[in-house]
Structure formats: C-alpha cells, structure tokens
PDB file of C-alpha atoms in Angstrom:
ATOM      1  CA  MET A   1      37.033 -41.876  87.615  1.00  0.00           C
ATOM      2  CA  SER A   2      35.883 -45.459  87.985  1.00  0.00           C
ATOM      3  CA  PRO A   3      38.201 -48.088  89.492  1.00  0.00           C
ATOM      4  CA  LYS A   4      38.473 -49.862  86.117  1.00  0.00           C
ATOM      5  CA  ALA A   5      39.450 -46.633  84.385  1.00  0.00           C
ATOM      6  CA  GLN A   6      42.010 -45.906  87.101  1.00  0.00           C
ATOM      7  CA  ARG A   7      43.489 -49.378  86.711  1.00  0.00           C
ATOM      8  CA  ALA A   8      43.654 -48.963  82.924  1.00  0.00           C
ATOM      9  CA  ALA A   9      45.344 -45.574  83.291  1.00  0.00           C
ATOM     10  CA  ARG A  10      47.884 -46.984  85.758  1.00  0.00           C
ATOM     11  CA  ALA A  11      48.553 -49.905  83.411  1.00  0.00           C
ATOM     12  CA  PHE A  12      49.142 -47.522  80.500  1.00  0.00           C
ATOM     13  CA  VAL A  13      51.553 -45.462  82.598  1.00  0.00           C
ATOM     14  CA  ALA A  14      53.303 -48.703  83.583  1.00  0.00           C
ATOM     15  CA  GLY A  15      53.584 -49.564  79.879  1.00  0.00           C
ATOM     16  CA  LEU A  16      55.143 -46.176  79.148  1.00  0.00           C
ATOM     17  CA  ILE A  17      57.561 -46.557  82.039  1.00  0.00           C
ATOM     18  CA  GLY A  18      58.384 -50.114  80.941  1.00  0.00           C
ATOM     19  CA  ALA A  19      59.218 -48.961  77.419  1.00  0.00           C
ATOM     20  CA  ALA A  20      61.376 -46.180  78.901  1.00  0.00           C
ATOM     21  CA  ILE A  21      63.167 -48.731  81.102  1.00  0.00           C
ATOM     22  CA  ILE A  22      63.896 -50.870  78.045  1.00  0.00           C
ATOM     23  CA  ALA A  23      65.097 -47.902  75.993  1.00  0.00           C
ATOM     24  CA  LEU A  24      67.321 -46.447  78.696  1.00  0.00           C
ATOM     25  CA  SER A  25      68.804 -49.737  79.864  1.00  0.00           C
ATOM     26  CA  LEU A  26      69.462 -50.829  76.289  1.00  0.00           C
ATOM     27  CA  TRP A  27      71.024 -47.471  75.481  1.00  0.00           C
ATOM     28  CA  ALA A  28      73.239 -47.618  78.580  1.00  0.00           C
ATOM     29  CA  HIS A  29      74.265 -51.143  77.635  1.00  0.00           C
ATOM     30  CA  LEU A  30      75.122 -50.069  74.091  1.00  0.00           C
ATOM     31  CA  VAL A  31      77.151 -47.063  75.227  1.00  0.00           C
ATOM     32  CA  ILE A  32      79.008 -48.858  78.041  1.00  0.00           C
ATOM     33  CA  GLY A  33      79.757 -52.139  76.334  1.00  0.00           C
ATOM     34  CA  ASN A  34      79.428 -51.750  72.610  1.00  0.00           C
ATOM     35  CA  LEU A  35      79.995 -48.209  71.348  1.00  0.00           C
ATOM     36  CA  ASN A  36      83.472 -48.865  69.934  1.00  0.00           C
ATOM     37  CA  VAL A  37      82.363 -52.021  68.101  1.00  0.00           C
ATOM     38  CA  LEU A  38      79.226 -50.387  66.691  1.00  0.00           C
ATOM     39  CA  SER A  39      81.069 -47.235  65.644  1.00  0.00           C
ATOM     40  CA  GLY A  40      83.569 -49.363  63.741  1.00  0.00           C
ATOM     41  CA  LEU A  41      80.829 -51.200  61.846  1.00  0.00           C
ATOM     42  CA  GLY A  42      78.470 -48.320  61.137  1.00  0.00           C
ATOM     43  CA  TYR A  43      74.877 -48.614  60.025  1.00  0.00           C
ATOM     44  CA  ALA A  44      73.871 -50.794  57.093  1.00  0.00           C
ATOM     45  CA  GLY A  45      72.800 -49.181  53.855  1.00  0.00           C
ATOM     46  CA  PRO A  46      74.162 -46.543  51.549  1.00  0.00           C
ATOM     47  CA  GLY A  47      74.540 -43.021  52.899  1.00  0.00           C
ATOM     48  CA  SER A  48      73.940 -44.135  56.463  1.00  0.00           C
ATOM     49  CA  ARG A  49      74.524 -41.836  59.401  1.00  0.00           C
ATOM     50  CA  GLN A  50      77.406 -41.944  61.849  1.00  0.00           C
ATOM     51  CA  VAL A  51      76.986 -43.982  65.043  1.00  0.00           C
ATOM     52  CA  THR A  52      76.632 -41.640  68.023  1.00  0.00           C
ATOM     53  CA  GLU A  53      75.363 -41.985  71.572  1.00  0.00           C
ATOM     54  CA  PHE A  54      72.317 -39.867  70.731  1.00  0.00           C
ATOM     55  CA  GLY A  55      71.633 -41.920  67.609  1.00  0.00           C
ATOM     56  CA  LEU A  56      71.740 -45.098  69.700  1.00  0.00           C
ATOM     57  CA  LEU A  57      69.284 -43.523  72.149  1.00  0.00           C
ATOM     58  CA  LEU A  58      66.922 -42.723  69.279  1.00  0.00           C
ATOM     59  CA  ASP A  59      67.215 -46.286  67.960  1.00  0.00           C
ATOM     60  CA  ALA A  60      66.524 -47.787  71.384  1.00  0.00           C
ATOM     61  CA  ALA A  61      63.563 -45.440  71.953  1.00  0.00           C
ATOM     62  CA  ARG A  62      62.120 -46.118  68.501  1.00  0.00           C
ATOM     63  CA  PHE A  63      61.967 -49.875  68.962  1.00  0.00           C
ATOM     64  CA  SER A  64      60.959 -49.674  72.619  1.00  0.00           C
ATOM     65  CA  ALA A  65      57.976 -47.518  71.667  1.00  0.00           C
ATOM     66  CA  PHE A  66      56.441 -50.546  69.941  1.00  0.00           C
ATOM     67  CA  LEU A  67      56.286 -52.223  73.347  1.00  0.00           C
ATOM     68  CA  VAL A  68      54.190 -49.616  75.201  1.00  0.00           C
ATOM     69  CA  LEU A  69      50.808 -51.213  74.498  1.00  0.00           C
ATOM     70  CA  PRO A  70      51.898 -54.835  75.029  1.00  0.00           C
ATOM     71  CA  LEU A  71      53.529 -53.860  78.320  1.00  0.00           C
ATOM     72  CA  ALA A  72      50.435 -51.910  79.361  1.00  0.00           C
ATOM     73  CA  LEU A  73      48.256 -54.910  78.589  1.00  0.00           C
ATOM     74  CA  LEU A  74      50.535 -57.159  80.610  1.00  0.00           C
ATOM     75  CA  ALA A  75      50.499 -54.658  83.463  1.00  0.00           C
ATOM     76  CA  ALA A  76      46.697 -54.553  83.421  1.00  0.00           C
ATOM     77  CA  PHE A  77      46.544 -58.306  83.947  1.00  0.00           C
ATOM     78  CA  SER A  78      49.344 -58.483  86.495  1.00  0.00           C
ATOM     79  CA  GLY A  79      48.134 -60.001  89.680  1.00  0.00           C
ATOM     80  CA  PRO A  80      49.278 -63.010  91.663  1.00  0.00           C
ATOM     81  CA  TRP A  81      52.839 -64.259  91.366  1.00  0.00           C
ATOM     82  CA  PRO A  82      52.349 -66.634  88.403  1.00  0.00           C
ATOM     83  CA  LEU A  83      51.168 -63.725  86.279  1.00  0.00           C
ATOM     84  CA  ARG A  84      54.022 -61.541  87.485  1.00  0.00           C
ATOM     85  CA  ALA A  85      56.511 -64.287  86.642  1.00  0.00           C
ATOM     86  CA  LEU A  86      55.021 -64.445  83.150  1.00  0.00           C
ATOM     87  CA  LEU A  87      55.189 -60.645  82.995  1.00  0.00           C
ATOM     88  CA  ALA A  88      58.904 -60.754  83.885  1.00  0.00           C
ATOM     89  CA  VAL A  89      59.607 -63.327  81.165  1.00  0.00           C
ATOM     90  CA  LEU A  90      57.675 -61.358  78.547  1.00  0.00           C
ATOM     91  CA  PHE A  91      59.360 -58.109  79.574  1.00  0.00           C
ATOM     92  CA  ALA A  92      62.766 -59.800  79.210  1.00  0.00           C
ATOM     93  CA  PHE A  93      61.722 -61.012  75.761  1.00  0.00           C
ATOM     94  CA  GLY A  94      60.674 -57.436  74.873  1.00  0.00           C
ATOM     95  CA  TRP A  95      64.108 -56.202  75.911  1.00  0.00           C
ATOM     96  CA  TYR A  96      65.716 -58.845  73.712  1.00  0.00           C
ATOM     97  CA  TRP A  97      63.393 -57.996  70.814  1.00  0.00           C
ATOM     98  CA  ALA A  98      64.296 -54.292  70.972  1.00  0.00           C
ATOM     99  CA  ALA A  99      68.016 -55.096  71.273  1.00  0.00           C
ATOM    100  CA  GLU A 100      67.837 -57.442  68.290  1.00  0.00           C
ATOM    101  CA  ARG A 101      66.115 -54.759  66.196  1.00  0.00           C
ATOM    102  CA  VAL A 102      68.727 -52.150  67.106  1.00  0.00           C
ATOM    103  CA  ALA A 103      71.593 -54.545  66.374  1.00  0.00           C
ATOM    104  CA  GLY A 104      70.030 -55.605  63.073  1.00  0.00           C
ATOM    105  CA  GLY A 105      70.424 -52.044  61.782  1.00  0.00           C
ATOM    106  CA  PHE A 106      74.199 -52.287  61.778  1.00  0.00           C
ATOM    107  CA  ALA A 107      76.310 -53.487  58.921  1.00  0.00           C
ATOM    108  CA  SER A 108      77.466 -57.069  59.055  1.00  0.00           C
ATOM    109  CA  ALA A 109      81.213 -57.635  59.081  1.00  0.00           C
ATOM    110  CA  THR A 110      80.724 -60.118  56.227  1.00  0.00           C
ATOM    111  CA  GLY A 111      78.772 -57.634  54.136  1.00  0.00           C
ATOM    112  CA  GLY A 112      75.608 -59.756  54.131  1.00  0.00           C
ATOM    113  CA  GLY A 113      72.507 -59.604  56.272  1.00  0.00           C
ATOM    114  CA  TRP A 114      71.948 -60.936  59.767  1.00  0.00           C
ATOM    115  CA  LEU A 115      70.220 -64.194  60.621  1.00  0.00           C
ATOM    116  CA  PRO A 116      67.704 -64.126  63.508  1.00  0.00           C
ATOM    117  CA  GLY A 117      69.581 -63.775  66.788  1.00  0.00           C
ATOM    118  CA  GLU A 118      72.924 -63.349  65.084  1.00  0.00           C
ATOM    119  CA  ALA A 119      73.099 -59.557  65.397  1.00  0.00           C
ATOM    120  CA  PHE A 120      72.292 -59.720  69.114  1.00  0.00           C
ATOM    121  CA  ALA A 121      74.920 -62.386  69.754  1.00  0.00           C
ATOM    122  CA  ALA A 122      77.597 -60.621  67.720  1.00  0.00           C
ATOM    123  CA  LEU A 123      76.995 -56.981  68.618  1.00  0.00           C
ATOM    124  CA  ILE A 124      75.041 -56.714  71.843  1.00  0.00           C
ATOM    125  CA  TYR A 125      75.733 -59.654  74.136  1.00  0.00           C
ATOM    126  CA  ARG A 126      78.576 -59.291  76.633  1.00  0.00           C
ATOM    127  CA  ASP A 127      79.204 -62.099  79.141  1.00  0.00           C
ATOM    128  CA  THR A 128      78.742 -60.108  82.349  1.00  0.00           C
ATOM    129  CA  LEU A 129      77.209 -56.795  81.311  1.00  0.00           C
ATOM    130  CA  THR A 130      74.196 -58.094  79.396  1.00  0.00           C
ATOM    131  CA  PRO A 131      72.772 -60.392  82.105  1.00  0.00           C
ATOM    132  CA  VAL A 132      73.273 -57.688  84.740  1.00  0.00           C
ATOM    133  CA  VAL A 133      71.573 -54.933  82.727  1.00  0.00           C
ATOM    134  CA  TRP A 134      68.829 -57.276  81.566  1.00  0.00           C
ATOM    135  CA  THR A 135      68.097 -58.476  85.109  1.00  0.00           C
ATOM    136  CA  LEU A 136      68.113 -54.951  86.543  1.00  0.00           C
ATOM    137  CA  ALA A 137      65.691 -53.809  83.839  1.00  0.00           C
ATOM    138  CA  VAL A 138      63.296 -56.689  84.600  1.00  0.00           C
ATOM    139  CA  LEU A 139      63.459 -56.092  88.347  1.00  0.00           C
ATOM    140  CA  THR A 140      62.896 -52.366  87.860  1.00  0.00           C
ATOM    141  CA  PHE A 141      59.800 -53.053  85.762  1.00  0.00           C
ATOM    142  CA  LEU A 142      58.482 -55.515  88.334  1.00  0.00           C
ATOM    143  CA  PHE A 143      58.938 -52.827  90.990  1.00  0.00           C
ATOM    144  CA  VAL A 144      56.991 -50.365  88.825  1.00  0.00           C
ATOM    145  CA  ILE A 145      54.208 -52.933  88.406  1.00  0.00           C
ATOM    146  CA  TRP A 146      54.174 -53.601  92.125  1.00  0.00           C
ATOM    147  CA  ARG A 147      53.856 -49.865  92.893  1.00  0.00           C
ATOM    148  CA  LEU A 148      51.400 -48.871  90.152  1.00  0.00           C
ATOM    149  CA  CYS A 149      49.218 -51.876  89.500  1.00  0.00           C
ATOM    150  CA  ARG A 150      48.561 -53.415  92.872  1.00  0.00           C
ATOM    151  CA  ARG A 151      44.983 -53.802  93.939  1.00  0.00           C
ATOM    152  CA  PRO A 152      43.802 -51.370  96.604  1.00  0.00           C
ATOM    153  CA  GLY A 153      43.076 -52.749 100.020  1.00  0.00           C
TER     154      GLY A 153
END
C-alpha cells in the first residue's frame, strides 16, 4: 500500500473514531445531565416514540454519522499546530451541530418549533457538564489525530 493510501486510510479511521467520540460523548451528556428533562418533553410529532437511553444513543449516532467524511478530510490535512487548532475548532462545531440536531427533535415546551440554537440552549447546555464533556471530546479527538495521522519519521 502506498504512503498516500495509508494516510488516507488512517484519516478515514480517524473520521470514524471522531464520529464515535461525538456520538458517545453526546449520548453520555444527554443521559447524565438531561434524561429527565428530555423524557418529560418527549419527541416532537404525532405518534412519537418514548425517550429512552438507547433511543438517545441512536439519535446521537445518526447525526454523528454525517460527520465521518468531514472529520476524515480534516484528519487527512492535519499537520502543524495551526491546522490542528483549526481541526479542534471544527470538531467542536461538529459536536455542537450533532447536539443541536438531536435537541431539535424534541417537542418545544411552547408547542412551536425551535429557532436555531434555541434547542441546544434549552435542552442540552448545562453550565459545568457541557464544557467539560465538550472539551474532553475535543482533546480525545486530537489525541486520536496525533496517534493516527502523524507523519512517519
């Protein structure tokens, strides 16, 4: 296998791991800090399913799966520290994007829809828990990038 193909394969694996980090950290955050609130609201829409831990895991995995290729592309171009700093910022944005999508699936307390960012602020964000989980997820992904995508030599 050529060095370019090896680097592409490692970047794809990093993208898969990154999406798994987002899904699992988001799921843990939802279960630890938000399960009671989300269970009380329920999902939006008629005939919606009950909120369970497994259902939240499926929701987090579904939206995180959209991030595999963007994360793999970012991992392929990771290199010196300015690119890794950009990678960390974009990974954090991906975490937020997935969290916002999961939160947007829940019914609004007012009965209407959610404005952009409103579902995250109302249902996901917790003063201490969210920054800690978010930061740990970013640092874990940066560690994965450091281990998988470093240049040989």
